[in-house]
Amino acid sequence: MTIQSHLALPPTSSRTFIRRAIVLTAAIMAILGGVSTMRVEAAENSVVAVVNADPISRDALASASVERYGTDVLDNLINRHLIMQECKRRGLGVTNEEVRTEIFRVAKKFGLNVESYLQLLQEERDITPDQYSREIIWPMLALRKLVADEVVVTQEEFNRAFVSQYGEAIKCRMVMVQDKSQATQLHAQAVAEPSSFARLAKEFSEDPTSASVGGLIPPIRRYMGDQAIEDAAFALDVAEVSDVLPVGDHWMFLQAVRRMPASQPAPQALPAIKEQINDRIRDEKMKTAASQLFAQLQEQAQVVKVLGDAEASAKHPGVAAIINGQQVSIANVAAECIKRHGESVLEGEINRKLLTQALAKSGKKISNEDLKLEIERAAISFGYMNANGSADIEGWFAAVLEGGPGTREVYIEDVVWPSVALKKLVEDETNLTQEDLQQGFESHYGPRAEVLACVLSDQRSAQKVWEMARDNPTDQFFGQLANQYSIEPVSSSNFGKVPPIRKHGGQPSVEKEVFQMKPGDLSGIIATGDKYIILRCQGFTEPVVSDFNAVQEELRSVLIEKKMNVAMGLKYDQLKQTAEIDNFFVAAKEIPRVAAESNGTR
């Protein structure tokens, strides 16, 4: 029975019904002049989604977004506020045109037009054009202006960078070991017999990347890093061996392979090269200057983080932070969170609404004990256990929260609760039959078939290979056929050898054929999907366990979990497919803007 029949709605879908109501209301209000269209839009926008006629408000989305991402977003806002305040103090500003020009310049540097570059950022890094201009380009330009006096590329810096990129280079081999005495001994051998250097590197060097190619390393250029190593390399003649040099907690020595002369770029390329080198030097200097400026601004700033501090929140309701006396509201943080993460958070809220509705309909509830048991089960299943075999809850939380957004509460809401909810919804449908147990026992503990396999893409090729295998019935010849004809990488590279096949492993047509064979038998051509498989039986393994009763309880636990996981997936798909979901947030998403405003705090 659908939600429409419960509500006695007309046959028109609720989506169409709601939209018609909104349009009709707006038209009436416009005619009567009693309420502005803006109010109608505001009312519409206060609901971001409707799930089976149950709305999700923008306030609920804001709270969920702040709970998950508020801390990270606030830190970004604080940094931008500090930059903005310093710009204001010095009378500096960044215009929209400057932002657009910089985006054009960056896109051009990568050989792309602006549209393609912004699309690439969104697809590859999930950064919208608006976010890119506000959170990356604007702060970068502002910092450039703030540290402009410190970020000047000198002629000497340019010359060094040019020589580093286009000047003479030395191609070398290297031996690196941690023990100084061993380095000295190897060095003596290399000096006595320079032709043995590659062999010494392969056998003794502790740098695996270079050792695998006889000690060869990328060409050494001037001004690239360690001056002592560069001086040692450039002092060498071809085949000459350097002195032993310290590198961190290791010791190394070099042998010059050949000297690579300097290259001279074409005159027409020089302007672009100069711009590229200057940009690189300026960016490197700007990073250093910017980090120093940040440290200075943060050290001098009076920053009070209110968000997440219960005591501070009671004193400053509605405030997320206070920066040098200027308040950043929770509403501002919430708006930023929604801009960045609203779509993914809303998807989670829609799923939670679906599960909540399904639980209510089935008369089931989730207790704290249910959640606790699920956390313990997950911890144990991933090996987080104490010495007494109980779940290591603290270790598990530390692992799952590392590098992710939110807190324990968020993890429980987003991961544990949905899992428990789905289990509740399918627990009455998940029962093991004696047949399930028997098949599970055969699959987990029964004999495996040892086979050679050849996988073909068409029946004609399969027929040809099958006839050749029949005419020369040996493992060796079949392996050669698999190596030559099989389109499946494992069987091709291993001359037909594939992992043993078990019963009830998910390949019914293959299993049926192979478990009727005897060692030395050739199968028929097995059609499965768009592939054709030929097998040669080599024999069968002994059962891992013969006594069913010895593993019955463990097997029952494993099979129940597997069966429940399948049922949970099917139930979730069913809820999504039968639900009436209107996602206004995605439908009404703003057209991406680039540099819509000149500050970085909106």
Coordinates of N, CA, C and O in Angstrom, one line a residue, residues 44-153:
E44 N 9.3 28.2 0.7 CA 9.7 27.1 0.0 C 11.1 26.6 0.3 O 11.4 25.4 0.5
N45 N 12.0 27.6 0.5 CA 13.4 27.2 0.8 C 13.6 26.8 2.2 O 14.7 26.2 2.5
S46 N 12.7 27.0 3.1 CA 12.8 26.5 4.5 C 12.7 25.0 4.6 O 13.1 24.4 5.5
V47 N 12.2 24.4 3.5 CA 12.2 22.9 3.4 C 13.1 22.5 2.3 O 13.0 22.9 1.2
V48 N 14.1 21.7 2.7 CA 15.1 21.3 1.7 C 14.8 19.9 1.0 O 15.3 19.6 0.0
A49 N 13.9 19.1 1.7 CA 13.5 17.8 1.1 C 12.2 17.4 1.8 O 11.9 17.8 2.9
V50 N 11.5 16.5 1.1 CA 10.3 15.9 1.6 C 10.4 14.4 1.3 O 10.6 14.0 0.2
V51 N 10.3 13.6 2.4 CA 10.4 12.2 2.3 C 9.1 11.5 2.7 O 8.7 11.6 3.9
N52 N 8.4 11.0 1.8 CA 7.1 10.4 2.0 C 6.2 11.4 2.8 O 5.6 11.1 3.8
A53 N 6.1 12.6 2.3 CA 5.3 13.7 2.9 C 5.8 14.2 4.2 O 5.2 15.0 4.8
D54 N 7.0 13.8 4.6 CA 7.6 14.3 5.9 C 8.8 15.2 5.6 O 9.8 14.7 5.0
P55 N 8.7 16.5 5.9 CA 9.7 17.4 5.4 C 11.0 17.4 6.3 O 11.0 17.0 7.5
I56 N 12.1 17.8 5.6 CA 13.4 18.0 6.3 C 13.6 19.5 6.1 O 13.7 20.0 5.0
S57 N 13.8 20.2 7.2 CA 13.9 21.7 7.2 C 15.4 22.1 6.9 O 16.3 21.3 7.2
R58 N 15.5 23.3 6.4 CA 16.9 23.8 6.3 C 17.6 23.9 7.6 O 18.8 23.7 7.7
D59 N 16.9 24.3 8.7 CA 17.5 24.3 10.0 C 18.0 23.0 10.4 O 19.1 22.9 11.0
A60 N 17.3 21.9 10.1 CA 17.7 20.6 10.5 C 19.0 20.2 9.7 O 19.9 19.6 10.2
L61 N 19.0 20.6 8.4 CA 20.2 20.3 7.6 C 21.4 21.1 8.1 O 22.5 20.6 8.2
A62 N 21.1 22.4 8.5 CA 22.2 23.2 9.0 C 22.8 22.6 10.3 O 24.0 22.5 10.5
S63 N 21.9 22.2 11.2 CA 22.4 21.5 12.5 C 23.2 20.3 12.2 O 24.3 20.1 12.8
A64 N 22.7 19.4 11.3 CA 23.5 18.2 11.0 C 24.8 18.5 10.3 O 25.8 17.8 10.6
S65 N 24.8 19.5 9.5 CA 26.1 19.9 8.8 C 27.1 20.5 9.7 O 28.3 20.1 9.7
V66 N 26.7 21.3 10.7 CA 27.6 21.9 11.7 C 28.1 20.8 12.6 O 29.3 20.8 13.0
E67 N 27.2 19.9 13.0 CA 27.7 18.8 13.8 C 28.8 18.0 13.2 O 29.7 17.5 13.9
R68 N 28.7 17.8 11.9 CA 29.7 17.0 11.2 C 31.0 17.8 10.8 O 32.1 17.2 10.8
Y69 N 30.8 19.0 10.3 CA 31.9 19.7 9.7 C 32.1 21.1 10.3 O 33.0 21.8 9.8
G70 N 31.4 21.4 11.3 CA 31.5 22.8 11.9 C 32.9 23.2 12.3 O 33.3 24.3 12.0
T71 N 33.6 22.3 13.0 CA 34.9 22.6 13.5 C 35.9 23.0 12.4 O 36.6 24.0 12.4
D72 N 35.9 22.1 11.3 CA 36.8 22.4 10.2 C 36.5 23.7 9.5 O 37.3 24.5 9.1
V73 N 35.2 23.9 9.2 CA 34.7 25.1 8.5 C 35.0 26.3 9.4 O 35.4 27.3 8.8
L74 N 34.8 26.2 10.7 CA 35.1 27.4 11.5 C 36.6 27.8 11.5 O 36.9 29.0 11.4
D75 N 37.5 26.8 11.5 CA 38.9 27.1 11.4 C 39.2 27.8 10.1 O 40.0 28.8 10.1
N76 N 38.6 27.4 9.0 CA 38.8 28.1 7.8 C 38.3 29.5 7.8 O 38.9 30.5 7.3
L77 N 37.1 29.7 8.4 CA 36.5 31.0 8.5 C 37.4 31.9 9.4 O 37.5 33.1 9.1
I78 N 37.9 31.4 10.5 CA 38.8 32.2 11.3 C 40.0 32.7 10.6 O 40.4 33.9 10.6
N79 N 40.6 31.8 9.8 CA 41.8 32.2 9.0 C 41.4 33.3 8.0 O 42.1 34.3 7.8
R80 N 40.3 33.1 7.3 CA 39.8 34.1 6.4 C 39.5 35.5 7.1 O 39.8 36.5 6.5
H81 N 38.9 35.4 8.2 CA 38.6 36.6 9.0 C 39.9 37.3 9.4 O 40.0 38.6 9.3
L82 N 40.9 36.6 9.8 CA 42.2 37.2 10.2 C 42.8 37.9 9.0 O 43.3 39.0 9.1
I83 N 42.7 37.3 7.8 CA 43.3 37.9 6.6 C 42.5 39.1 6.3 O 43.1 40.2 6.0
M84 N 41.2 39.0 6.3 CA 40.3 40.1 6.0 C 40.5 41.3 6.9 O 40.6 42.5 6.5
Q85 N 40.6 41.0 8.2 CA 40.9 42.1 9.2 C 42.2 42.8 8.9 O 42.3 44.0 9.0
E86 N 43.2 42.0 8.6 CA 44.5 42.6 8.3 C 44.5 43.4 7.1 O 45.1 44.5 7.0
C87 N 43.8 42.9 6.0 CA 43.6 43.7 4.8 C 42.9 45.1 5.1 O 43.3 46.1 4.6
K88 N 41.9 45.0 5.9 CA 41.1 46.2 6.3 C 42.0 47.2 7.0 O 42.0 48.4 6.8
R89 N 42.8 46.6 7.9 CA 43.7 47.5 8.7 C 44.7 48.2 7.9 O 45.0 49.4 8.1
R90 N 45.2 47.5 6.8 CA 46.2 48.1 6.0 C 45.6 48.9 4.8 O 46.3 49.4 3.9
G91 N 44.3 48.8 4.7 CA 43.6 49.5 3.5 C 43.8 48.8 2.2 O 43.8 49.4 1.2
L92 N 43.9 47.5 2.3 CA 44.1 46.7 1.1 C 42.8 45.9 0.8 O 42.0 45.7 1.6
G93 N 42.6 45.6 -0.5 CA 41.4 44.8 -0.9 C 41.7 44.0 -2.1 O 42.6 44.3 -2.9
V94 N 40.8 43.0 -2.4 CA 40.9 42.2 -3.5 C 39.6 42.3 -4.3 O 38.5 42.0 -3.7
T95 N 39.6 42.7 -5.5 CA 38.4 42.9 -6.3 C 38.0 41.6 -7.0 O 38.8 40.7 -7.2
N96 N 36.7 41.6 -7.4 CA 36.2 40.5 -8.1 C 37.0 40.3 -9.4 O 37.3 39.2 -9.8
E97 N 37.3 41.4 -10.1 CA 38.1 41.3 -11.3 C 39.4 40.7 -11.1 O 39.9 39.9 -12.0
E98 N 40.1 41.0 -10.0 CA 41.4 40.4 -9.7 C 41.3 38.9 -9.5 O 42.1 38.1 -9.9
V99 N 40.2 38.5 -8.9 CA 40.0 37.1 -8.7 C 39.8 36.4 -10.0 O 40.3 35.3 -10.3
R100 N 38.9 37.0 -10.8 CA 38.6 36.3 -12.1 C 39.9 36.3 -13.0 O 40.2 35.3 -13.7
T101 N 40.7 37.4 -13.0 CA 41.9 37.4 -13.7 C 42.9 36.3 -13.3 O 43.6 35.7 -14.1
E102 N 43.0 36.1 -12.0 CA 43.9 35.1 -11.4 C 43.4 33.7 -11.8 O 44.3 32.8 -12.2
I103 N 42.1 33.5 -11.8 CA 41.6 32.1 -12.2 C 41.9 31.9 -13.7 O 42.4 30.8 -14.1
F104 N 41.8 32.9 -14.5 CA 42.1 32.8 -15.9 C 43.6 32.5 -16.1 O 44.0 31.7 -16.9
R105 N 44.4 33.2 -15.3 CA 45.9 33.0 -15.4 C 46.3 31.6 -15.0 O 47.1 30.9 -15.7
V106 N 45.7 31.1 -14.0 CA 46.0 29.7 -13.5 C 45.5 28.7 -14.5 O 46.2 27.7 -14.8
A107 N 44.3 28.9 -15.0 CA 43.8 27.9 -16.0 C 44.7 27.9 -17.3 O 45.0 26.8 -17.8
K108 N 45.1 29.1 -17.7 CA 45.9 29.2 -18.9 C 47.3 28.5 -18.7 O 47.8 27.9 -19.6
K109 N 47.8 28.6 -17.4 CA 49.1 27.9 -17.1 C 49.0 26.4 -17.3 O 49.9 25.7 -17.7
F110 N 47.8 25.8 -17.1 CA 47.5 24.4 -17.3 C 47.0 24.1 -18.7 O 46.7 22.9 -19.0
G111 N 47.0 25.1 -19.6 CA 46.6 24.8 -20.9 C 45.1 24.6 -21.1 O 44.7 23.9 -22.0
L112 N 44.3 25.2 -20.2 CA 42.8 25.0 -20.2 C 42.1 26.3 -20.2 O 42.7 27.4 -19.8
N113 N 40.9 26.4 -20.8 CA 40.1 27.6 -20.6 C 39.5 27.5 -19.2 O 39.5 26.5 -18.5
V114 N 38.9 28.6 -18.8 CA 38.4 28.7 -17.4 C 37.3 27.7 -17.1 O 37.3 27.1 -16.1
E115 N 36.4 27.6 -18.1 CA 35.3 26.6 -17.9 C 35.8 25.2 -17.7 O 35.4 24.5 -16.8
S116 N 36.7 24.8 -18.5 CA 37.3 23.4 -18.4 C 38.0 23.2 -17.1 O 38.0 22.2 -16.5
Y117 N 38.8 24.3 -16.7 CA 39.6 24.2 -15.5 C 38.7 24.1 -14.3 O 38.9 23.2 -13.4
L118 N 37.6 24.9 -14.2 CA 36.7 24.9 -13.1 C 36.0 23.5 -13.0 O 35.7 23.0 -11.9
Q119 N 35.6 23.0 -14.2 CA 34.9 21.7 -14.3 C 35.8 20.6 -13.8 O 35.4 19.7 -13.0
L120 N 37.1 20.7 -14.1 CA 38.1 19.7 -13.7 C 38.2 19.7 -12.1 O 38.3 18.7 -11.5
L121 N 38.3 20.9 -11.6 CA 38.4 21.1 -10.1 C 37.2 20.4 -9.4 O 37.3 19.7 -8.4
Q122 N 36.0 20.7 -10.0 CA 34.8 20.1 -9.4 C 34.7 18.6 -9.5 O 34.3 17.9 -8.6
E123 N 35.1 18.1 -10.6 CA 35.1 16.6 -10.8 C 36.1 15.9 -10.1 O 35.9 14.8 -9.5
E124 N 37.4 16.4 -10.0 CA 38.5 15.7 -9.5 C 38.7 16.0 -8.0 O 39.1 15.1 -7.2
R125 N 38.3 17.2 -7.5 CA 38.6 17.6 -6.1 C 37.3 18.0 -5.4 O 37.4 18.4 -4.2
D126 N 36.2 18.0 -6.1 CA 34.9 18.3 -5.5 C 34.9 19.8 -4.9 O 34.4 20.0 -3.8
I127 N 35.5 20.7 -5.7 CA 35.6 22.1 -5.3 C 34.7 22.9 -6.3 O 35.0 22.9 -7.5
T128 N 33.7 23.5 -5.8 CA 32.9 24.3 -6.7 C 33.6 25.6 -7.1 O 34.5 26.1 -6.4
P129 N 33.2 26.2 -8.2 CA 33.8 27.5 -8.7 C 33.6 28.6 -7.6 O 34.6 29.3 -7.4
D130 N 32.5 28.6 -7.0 CA 32.3 29.6 -5.9 C 33.2 29.4 -4.7 O 33.9 30.3 -4.2
Q131 N 33.4 28.1 -4.3 CA 34.3 27.8 -3.2 C 35.7 28.1 -3.6 O 36.5 28.5 -2.8
Y132 N 36.1 27.8 -4.9 CA 37.4 28.0 -5.3 C 37.8 29.4 -5.3 O 38.9 29.8 -4.8
S133 N 36.9 30.3 -5.7 CA 37.2 31.7 -5.7 C 37.2 32.3 -4.3 O 38.1 33.1 -4.0
R134 N 36.3 31.8 -3.4 CA 36.2 32.4 -2.0 C 37.3 31.8 -1.1 O 37.9 32.6 -0.4
E135 N 37.6 30.5 -1.2 CA 38.4 29.9 -0.2 C 39.9 29.6 -0.6 O 40.7 29.3 0.2
I136 N 40.1 29.8 -1.9 CA 41.5 29.5 -2.4 C 42.1 30.8 -3.1 O 43.1 31.3 -2.6
I137 N 41.4 31.2 -4.1 CA 42.0 32.4 -4.9 C 42.0 33.7 -4.0 O 43.0 34.4 -4.0
W138 N 40.8 34.0 -3.4 CA 40.8 35.2 -2.7 C 41.8 35.3 -1.5 O 42.6 36.3 -1.5
P139 N 41.9 34.3 -0.7 CA 42.9 34.3 0.4 C 44.3 34.4 -0.2 O 45.2 35.1 0.3
M140 N 44.6 33.7 -1.3 CA 45.9 33.7 -1.9 C 46.3 35.1 -2.4 O 47.4 35.6 -2.2
L141 N 45.3 35.8 -3.1 CA 45.6 37.1 -3.6 C 45.7 38.1 -2.4 O 46.6 39.0 -2.5
A142 N 44.9 37.9 -1.4 CA 45.0 38.8 -0.2 C 46.4 38.6 0.4 O 47.0 39.6 0.8
L143 N 46.8 37.4 0.6 CA 48.1 37.2 1.2 C 49.3 37.7 0.4 O 50.2 38.3 0.9
R144 N 49.1 37.6 -1.0 CA 50.1 38.2 -1.8 C 50.3 39.7 -1.6 O 51.4 40.2 -1.6
K145 N 49.1 40.4 -1.4 CA 49.2 41.8 -1.2 C 49.8 42.1 0.2 O 50.5 43.1 0.4
L146 N 49.4 41.3 1.2 CA 49.9 41.5 2.5 C 51.4 41.3 2.7 O 52.0 41.9 3.5
V147 N 51.9 40.4 1.9 CA 53.4 40.1 2.0 C 54.1 40.5 0.7 O 55.2 40.0 0.5
A148 N 53.5 41.4 0.0 CA 54.1 41.9 -1.3 C 55.5 42.4 -1.1 O 56.4 42.1 -2.0
D149 N 55.8 43.1 0.0 CA 57.1 43.6 0.2 C 58.2 42.5 0.4 O 59.4 42.7 0.1
E150 N 57.7 41.4 0.9 CA 58.6 40.3 1.2 C 58.7 39.3 0.0 O 59.7 38.5 0.0
V151 N 57.8 39.3 -0.9 CA 57.8 38.4 -2.0 C 58.2 39.1 -3.3 O 57.4 39.4 -4.1
V152 N 59.5 39.3 -3.4 CA 60.1 39.9 -4.6 C 61.1 38.9 -5.1 O 62.0 38.5 -4.4
V153 N 61.0 38.5 -6.4 CA 61.9 37.6 -7.0 C 63.1 38.4 -7.5 O 63.0 39.2 -8.4

